[in-house]
Each structure stands twice: as C-alpha cells, then as structure tokens.
mmCIF file of C-alpha atoms in Angstrom:
data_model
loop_
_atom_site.group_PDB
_atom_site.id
_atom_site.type_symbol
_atom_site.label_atom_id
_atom_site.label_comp_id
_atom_site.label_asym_id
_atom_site.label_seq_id
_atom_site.Cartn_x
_atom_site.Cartn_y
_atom_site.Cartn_z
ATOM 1 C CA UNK A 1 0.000 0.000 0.000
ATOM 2 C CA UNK A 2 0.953 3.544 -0.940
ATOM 3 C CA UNK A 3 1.906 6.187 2.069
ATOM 4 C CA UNK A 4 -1.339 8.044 1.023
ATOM 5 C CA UNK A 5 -3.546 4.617 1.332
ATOM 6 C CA UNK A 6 -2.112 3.570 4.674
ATOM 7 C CA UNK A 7 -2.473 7.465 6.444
ATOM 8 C CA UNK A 8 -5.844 7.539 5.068
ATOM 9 C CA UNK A 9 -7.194 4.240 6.432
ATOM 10 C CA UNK A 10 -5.381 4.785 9.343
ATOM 11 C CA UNK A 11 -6.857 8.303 9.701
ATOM 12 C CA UNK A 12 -9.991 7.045 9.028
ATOM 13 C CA UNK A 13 -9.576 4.515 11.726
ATOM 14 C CA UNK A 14 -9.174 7.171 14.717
ATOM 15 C CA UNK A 15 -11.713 9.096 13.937
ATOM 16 C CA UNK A 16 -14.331 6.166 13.724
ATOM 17 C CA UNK A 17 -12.851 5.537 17.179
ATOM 18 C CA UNK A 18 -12.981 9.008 18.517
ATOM 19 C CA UNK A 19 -16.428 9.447 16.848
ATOM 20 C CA UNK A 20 -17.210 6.486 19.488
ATOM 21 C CA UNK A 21 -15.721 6.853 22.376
ATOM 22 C CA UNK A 22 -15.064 10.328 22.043
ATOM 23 C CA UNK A 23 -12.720 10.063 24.877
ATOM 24 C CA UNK A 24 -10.264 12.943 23.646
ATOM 25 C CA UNK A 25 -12.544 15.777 22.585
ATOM 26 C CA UNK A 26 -14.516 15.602 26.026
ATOM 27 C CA UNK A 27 -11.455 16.125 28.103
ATOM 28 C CA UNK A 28 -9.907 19.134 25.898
ATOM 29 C CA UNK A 29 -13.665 19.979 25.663
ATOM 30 C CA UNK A 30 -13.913 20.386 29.978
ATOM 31 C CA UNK A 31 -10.413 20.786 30.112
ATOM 32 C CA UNK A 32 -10.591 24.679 28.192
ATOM 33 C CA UNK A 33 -13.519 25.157 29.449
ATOM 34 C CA UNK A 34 -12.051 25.049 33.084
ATOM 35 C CA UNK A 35 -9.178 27.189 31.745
ATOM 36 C CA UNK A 36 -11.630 30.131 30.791
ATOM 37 C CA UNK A 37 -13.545 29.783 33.376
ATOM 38 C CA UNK A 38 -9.825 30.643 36.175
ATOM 39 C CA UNK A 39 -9.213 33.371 33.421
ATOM 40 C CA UNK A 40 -12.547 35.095 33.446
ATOM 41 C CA UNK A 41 -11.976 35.113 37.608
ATOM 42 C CA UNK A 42 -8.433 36.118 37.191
ATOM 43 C CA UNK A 43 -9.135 39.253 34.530
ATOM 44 C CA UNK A 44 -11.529 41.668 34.214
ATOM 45 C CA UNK A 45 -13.661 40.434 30.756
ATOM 46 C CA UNK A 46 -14.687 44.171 30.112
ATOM 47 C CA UNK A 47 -11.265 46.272 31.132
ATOM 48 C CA UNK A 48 -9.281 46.840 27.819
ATOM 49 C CA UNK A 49 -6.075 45.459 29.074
ATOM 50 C CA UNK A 50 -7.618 41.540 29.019
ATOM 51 C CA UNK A 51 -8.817 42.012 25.662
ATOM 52 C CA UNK A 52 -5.197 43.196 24.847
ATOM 53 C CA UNK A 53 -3.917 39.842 26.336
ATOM 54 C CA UNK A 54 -6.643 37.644 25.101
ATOM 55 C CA UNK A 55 -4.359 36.405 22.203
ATOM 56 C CA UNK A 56 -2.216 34.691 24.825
ATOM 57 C CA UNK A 57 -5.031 33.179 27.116
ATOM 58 C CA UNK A 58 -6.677 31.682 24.154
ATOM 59 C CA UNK A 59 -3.322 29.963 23.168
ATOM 60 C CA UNK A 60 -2.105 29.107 26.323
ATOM 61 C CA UNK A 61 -5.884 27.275 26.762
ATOM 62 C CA UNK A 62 -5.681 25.616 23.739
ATOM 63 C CA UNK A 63 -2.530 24.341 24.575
ATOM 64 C CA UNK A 64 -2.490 22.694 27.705
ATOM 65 C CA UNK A 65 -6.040 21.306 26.287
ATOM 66 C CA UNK A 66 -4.315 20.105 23.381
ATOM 67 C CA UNK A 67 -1.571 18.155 25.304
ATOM 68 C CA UNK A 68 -4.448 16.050 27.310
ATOM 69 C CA UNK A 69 -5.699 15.059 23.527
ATOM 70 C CA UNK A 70 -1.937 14.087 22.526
ATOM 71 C CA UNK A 71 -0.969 11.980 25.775
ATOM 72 C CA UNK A 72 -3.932 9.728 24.560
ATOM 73 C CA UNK A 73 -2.300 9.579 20.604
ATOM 74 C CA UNK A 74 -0.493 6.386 21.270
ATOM 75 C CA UNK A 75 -1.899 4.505 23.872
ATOM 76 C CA UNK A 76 -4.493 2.627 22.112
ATOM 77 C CA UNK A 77 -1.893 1.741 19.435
ATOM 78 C CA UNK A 78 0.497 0.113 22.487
ATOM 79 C CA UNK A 79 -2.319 -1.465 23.782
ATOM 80 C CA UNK A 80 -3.260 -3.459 20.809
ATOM 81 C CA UNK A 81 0.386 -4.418 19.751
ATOM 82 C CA UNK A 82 0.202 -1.906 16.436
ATOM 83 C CA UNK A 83 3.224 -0.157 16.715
ATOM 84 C CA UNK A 84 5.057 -3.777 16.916
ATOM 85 C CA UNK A 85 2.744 -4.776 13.912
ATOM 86 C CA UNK A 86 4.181 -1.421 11.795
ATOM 87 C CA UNK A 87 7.503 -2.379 12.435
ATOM 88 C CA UNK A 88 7.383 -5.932 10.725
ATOM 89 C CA UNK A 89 5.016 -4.371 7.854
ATOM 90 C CA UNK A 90 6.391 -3.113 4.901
ATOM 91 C CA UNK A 91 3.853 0.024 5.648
ATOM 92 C CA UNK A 92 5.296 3.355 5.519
ATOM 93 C CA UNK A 93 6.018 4.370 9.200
ATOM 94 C CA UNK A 94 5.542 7.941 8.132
ATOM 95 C CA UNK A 95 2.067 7.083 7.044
ATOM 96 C CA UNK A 96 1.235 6.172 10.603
ATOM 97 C CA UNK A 97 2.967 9.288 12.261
ATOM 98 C CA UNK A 98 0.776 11.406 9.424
ATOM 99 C CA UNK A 99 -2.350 9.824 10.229
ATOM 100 C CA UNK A 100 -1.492 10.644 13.699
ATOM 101 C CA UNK A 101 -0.545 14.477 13.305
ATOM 102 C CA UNK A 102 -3.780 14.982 11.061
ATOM 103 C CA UNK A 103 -6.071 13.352 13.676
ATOM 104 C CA UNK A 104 -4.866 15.282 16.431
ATOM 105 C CA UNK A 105 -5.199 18.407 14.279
ATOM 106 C CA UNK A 106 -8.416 17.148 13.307
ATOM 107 C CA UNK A 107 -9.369 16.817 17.369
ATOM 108 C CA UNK A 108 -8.098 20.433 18.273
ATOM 109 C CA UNK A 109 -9.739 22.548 15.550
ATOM 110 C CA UNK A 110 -12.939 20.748 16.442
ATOM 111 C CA UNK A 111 -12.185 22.474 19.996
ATOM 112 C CA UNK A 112 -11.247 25.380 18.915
ATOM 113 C CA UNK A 113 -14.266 25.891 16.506
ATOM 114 C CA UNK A 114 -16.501 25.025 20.198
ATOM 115 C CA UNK A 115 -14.345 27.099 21.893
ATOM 116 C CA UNK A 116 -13.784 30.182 20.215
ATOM 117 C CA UNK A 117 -17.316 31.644 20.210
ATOM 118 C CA UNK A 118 -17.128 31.572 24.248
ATOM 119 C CA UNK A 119 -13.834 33.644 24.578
ATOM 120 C CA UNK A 120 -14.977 35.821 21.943
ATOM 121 C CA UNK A 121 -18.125 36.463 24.242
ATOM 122 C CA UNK A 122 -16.632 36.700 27.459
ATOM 123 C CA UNK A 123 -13.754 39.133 26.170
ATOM 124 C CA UNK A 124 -16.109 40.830 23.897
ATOM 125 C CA UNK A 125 -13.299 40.695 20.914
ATOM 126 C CA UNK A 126 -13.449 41.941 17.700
ATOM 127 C CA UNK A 127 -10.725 41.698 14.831
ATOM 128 C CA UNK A 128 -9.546 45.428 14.071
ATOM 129 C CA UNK A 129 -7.286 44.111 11.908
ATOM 130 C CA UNK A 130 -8.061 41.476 8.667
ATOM 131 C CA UNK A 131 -10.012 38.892 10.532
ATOM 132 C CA UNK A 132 -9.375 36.441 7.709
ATOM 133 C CA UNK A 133 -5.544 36.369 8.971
ATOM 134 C CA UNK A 134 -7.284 34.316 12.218
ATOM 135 C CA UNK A 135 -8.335 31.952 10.141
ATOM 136 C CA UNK A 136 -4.732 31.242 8.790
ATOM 137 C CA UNK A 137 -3.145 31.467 12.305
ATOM 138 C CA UNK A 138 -5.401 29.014 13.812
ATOM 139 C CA UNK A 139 -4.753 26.372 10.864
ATOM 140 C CA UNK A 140 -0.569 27.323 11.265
ATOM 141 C CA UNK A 141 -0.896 27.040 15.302
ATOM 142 C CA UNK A 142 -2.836 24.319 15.383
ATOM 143 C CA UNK A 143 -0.590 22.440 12.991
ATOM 144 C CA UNK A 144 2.592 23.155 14.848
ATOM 145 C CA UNK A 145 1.350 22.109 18.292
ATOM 146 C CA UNK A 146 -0.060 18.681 17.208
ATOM 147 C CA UNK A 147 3.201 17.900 14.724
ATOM 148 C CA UNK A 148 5.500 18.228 17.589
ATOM 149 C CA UNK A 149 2.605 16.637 19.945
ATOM 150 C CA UNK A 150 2.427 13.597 18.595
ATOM 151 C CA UNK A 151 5.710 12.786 17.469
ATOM 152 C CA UNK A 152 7.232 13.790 21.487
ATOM 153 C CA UNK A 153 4.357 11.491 22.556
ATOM 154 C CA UNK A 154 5.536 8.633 20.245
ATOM 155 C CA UNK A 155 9.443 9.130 22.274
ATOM 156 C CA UNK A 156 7.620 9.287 25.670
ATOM 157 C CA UNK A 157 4.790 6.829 24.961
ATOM 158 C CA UNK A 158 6.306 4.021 26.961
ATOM 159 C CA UNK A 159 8.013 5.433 29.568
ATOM 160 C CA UNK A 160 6.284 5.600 33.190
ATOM 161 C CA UNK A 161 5.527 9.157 33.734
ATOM 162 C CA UNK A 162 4.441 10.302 29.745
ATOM 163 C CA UNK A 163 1.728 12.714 30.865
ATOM 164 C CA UNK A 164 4.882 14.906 32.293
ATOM 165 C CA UNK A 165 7.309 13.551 30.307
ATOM 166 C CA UNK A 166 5.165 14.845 27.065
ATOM 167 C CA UNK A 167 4.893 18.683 28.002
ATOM 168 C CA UNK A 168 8.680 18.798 29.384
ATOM 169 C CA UNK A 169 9.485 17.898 25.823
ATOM 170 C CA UNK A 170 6.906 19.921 23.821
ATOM 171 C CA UNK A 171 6.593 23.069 25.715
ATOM 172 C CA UNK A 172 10.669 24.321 24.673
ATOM 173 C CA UNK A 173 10.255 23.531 21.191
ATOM 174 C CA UNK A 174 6.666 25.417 20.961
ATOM 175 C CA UNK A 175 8.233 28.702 22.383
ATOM 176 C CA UNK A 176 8.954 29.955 18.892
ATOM 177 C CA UNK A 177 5.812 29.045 17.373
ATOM 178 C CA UNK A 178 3.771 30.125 20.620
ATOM 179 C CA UNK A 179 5.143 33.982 20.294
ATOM 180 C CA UNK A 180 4.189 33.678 16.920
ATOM 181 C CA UNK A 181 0.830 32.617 17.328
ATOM 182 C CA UNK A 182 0.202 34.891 20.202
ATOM 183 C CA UNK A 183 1.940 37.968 18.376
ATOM 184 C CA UNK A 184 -0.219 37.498 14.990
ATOM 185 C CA UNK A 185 -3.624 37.137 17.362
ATOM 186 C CA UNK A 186 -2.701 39.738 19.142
ATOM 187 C CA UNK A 187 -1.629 42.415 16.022
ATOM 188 C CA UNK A 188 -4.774 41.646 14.176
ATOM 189 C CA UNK A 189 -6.976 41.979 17.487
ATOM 190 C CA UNK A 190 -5.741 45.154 17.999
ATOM 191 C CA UNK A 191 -5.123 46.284 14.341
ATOM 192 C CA UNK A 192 -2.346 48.085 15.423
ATOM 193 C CA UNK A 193 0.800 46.250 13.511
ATOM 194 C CA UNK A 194 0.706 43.795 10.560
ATOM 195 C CA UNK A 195 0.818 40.206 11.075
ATOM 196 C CA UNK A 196 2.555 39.543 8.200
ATOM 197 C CA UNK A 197 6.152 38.514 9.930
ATOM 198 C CA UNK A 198 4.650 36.324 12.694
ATOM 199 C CA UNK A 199 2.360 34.690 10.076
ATOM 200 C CA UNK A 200 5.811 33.990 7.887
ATOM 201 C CA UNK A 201 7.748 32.714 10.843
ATOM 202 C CA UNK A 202 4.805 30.648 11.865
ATOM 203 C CA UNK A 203 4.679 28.678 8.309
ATOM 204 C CA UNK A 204 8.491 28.343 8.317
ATOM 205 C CA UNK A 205 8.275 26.691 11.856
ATOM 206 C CA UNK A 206 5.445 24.325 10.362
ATOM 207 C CA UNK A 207 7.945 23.311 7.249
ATOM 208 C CA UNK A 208 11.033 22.900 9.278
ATOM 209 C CA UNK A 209 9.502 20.648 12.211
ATOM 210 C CA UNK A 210 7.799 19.040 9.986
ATOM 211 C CA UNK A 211 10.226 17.275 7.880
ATOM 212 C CA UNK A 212 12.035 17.173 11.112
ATOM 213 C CA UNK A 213 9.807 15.144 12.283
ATOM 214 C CA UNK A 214 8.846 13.180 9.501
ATOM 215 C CA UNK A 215 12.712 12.442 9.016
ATOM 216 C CA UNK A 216 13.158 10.969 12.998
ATOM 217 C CA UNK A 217 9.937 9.437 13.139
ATOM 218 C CA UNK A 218 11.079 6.199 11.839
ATOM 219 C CA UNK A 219 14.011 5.628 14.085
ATOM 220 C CA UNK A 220 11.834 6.558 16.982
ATOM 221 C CA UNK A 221 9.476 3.695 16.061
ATOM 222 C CA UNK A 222 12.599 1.054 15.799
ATOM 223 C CA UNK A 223 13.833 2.319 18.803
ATOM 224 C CA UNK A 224 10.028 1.421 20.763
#
C-alpha cells in the first residue's frame, strides 16, 4: 500500500474511534472550558487590558487542552500491539505518524471551533485588523502544536511518567511558534501592527519541524 492509502485508512480509523468513544474531545472539551472559566476570575472580561492579552489566554488554553488530547495519541496503538505490527510491515512508518498528526489536528480545531465563540463572548473581541488572517493562524498554530505533539508522545509513549514527560518535551520547542501565534492574534486583534512577519515565521516553523519530524519518526518507532 501507498503512504497516502495507509495514512488515510489509518486516519480514518481514529476518527471512527474518537467518533465512538469520544474520549479525547470531552477532556480538551472540559479541560478549556475550566481554563476560561480561572481566566474570566483572574481578569476583568470588560477592562481593555484583558482584551489586549486575550491572544495569549486563548493559546495558552488551547494548549495545555491540546496536550491532554496528545498523551492519549499512542496509547491505544500500544495497547493493541500496532506499533510492533508497523515495524514488521512493509507500511510506511511515516504514514502512521501522518495519520497521527492529522487526527490530532483534526481533534483540536474541532475544539477550537466550540471554543472560540465563548472567549470571543466573554472578552467581547473583535478583529480590528483582517479577521481572515485568524483563520490562517489558527490552521498554522494548530498544525505546529499537534506535529511536535504527537511525534514527542511517540518518544515518551512508553516510559512511566508520559503525561509529564510529554509537556517537558513539547513546551521548549513550541516557544517559537507560541510567540508567533500569540503575536499574529494579538496584532490583528488590535489592528495596530501587521501580522505579516509572525504569520511567515509561523509557516516556516510548520515546514522545518515538519520534515524534522517526519525524518526521525522512523528511528523513533525502531527504537520502541
């Protein structure tokens, strides 16, 4: 089977199970939810200041929701013996860390999507700046959180303590890619600067990690 065949079945595959059990959108679902909830007690929803900052709250709460989704990316696959059936297959192993990436991608912008309208209400935001741009942002964010998610889950998967392990490793390598996303919300909810550099860096991160990780995935599989 071709890369594309094997990353589309196997995409297919999670979200069947998700669409089931729907085990990982609930808990980023009550997981964010929590997280606006302390914010809306910690700032003032009205004073101009948290609607300043609400680029980095919505970030920050859709990544520690995220990382709940990607501690969960792997375990059903170690369960069931599938990563020990990839590595005697003549399967792609990039297909599976694909299928992966674009499930978890798939998980958070459904979040996102439920999320978005509630921060938008409590902080009462409006795009001063193009508003399409957000649209862009989310898709480049998005992408570099669960690309670097799922492959640091795949090296922490079996070790004891993976739900610390996982944002010890992610949380460095996001930095750049989190000032980005947080600097282009930010300039086009305040219309004050242009995007345009953040939105640049943000792609470039996407390219670079992502043959990164496409390139290391395979030894990190052997090495399971």
């Amino acid at each position: 089977m071709s890369l594309l065949a094997v990353t589309r079945a196997t995409l297919f595959k999670d979200l069947r199970l998700e669409w089931r059990s729907k085990d990982a959108i609930n808990s980023m679902l009550f997981f964010a939810l929590l997280v606006v909830v302390v914010f809306s007690f910690s700032f003032d929803p009205n004073a101009e200041e948290s609607r300043r900052i609400a680029g980095g709250l919505i970030w920050v709460a859709f990544l520690f929701a995220a990382v709940v989704a990607l501690n969960q990316t792997w375990a059903r696959e170690l369960r069931n013996q599938v990563l020990d059936a990839y590595r005697v297959s003549p399967a792609p192993a990039n297909s599976l860390f694909m299928a992966k990436a674009l499930g978890n991608f798939v998980f958070v912008v459904v979040l996102e999507a439920l999320m978005t309208p509630l921060f938008i209400m409590f902080y009462q935001l409006r795009a001063l700046g193009p508003a399409w741009q957000l649209i862009l942002i989310a898709a480049l964010g998005t992408w570099a959180l669960v690309v670097n998610g799922t492959f640091f889950a795949a090296m922490s998967i079996r070790t004891r303590s993976r739900e610390i392990m996982l944002p010890l490793l992610l949380f460095p390598f996001s930095i750049p890619a989190l000032l980005a996303m947080v600097n282009a919300t930010t300039a086009i909810l305040t219309g004050e600067i242009s995007a345009h550099f953040w939105i640049v860096l943000l792609a470039t991160y996407d390219v670079v990690f992502t043959i990164a990780c496409l390139l290391l995935f395979e030894s990190v599989l052997q090495a399971e």
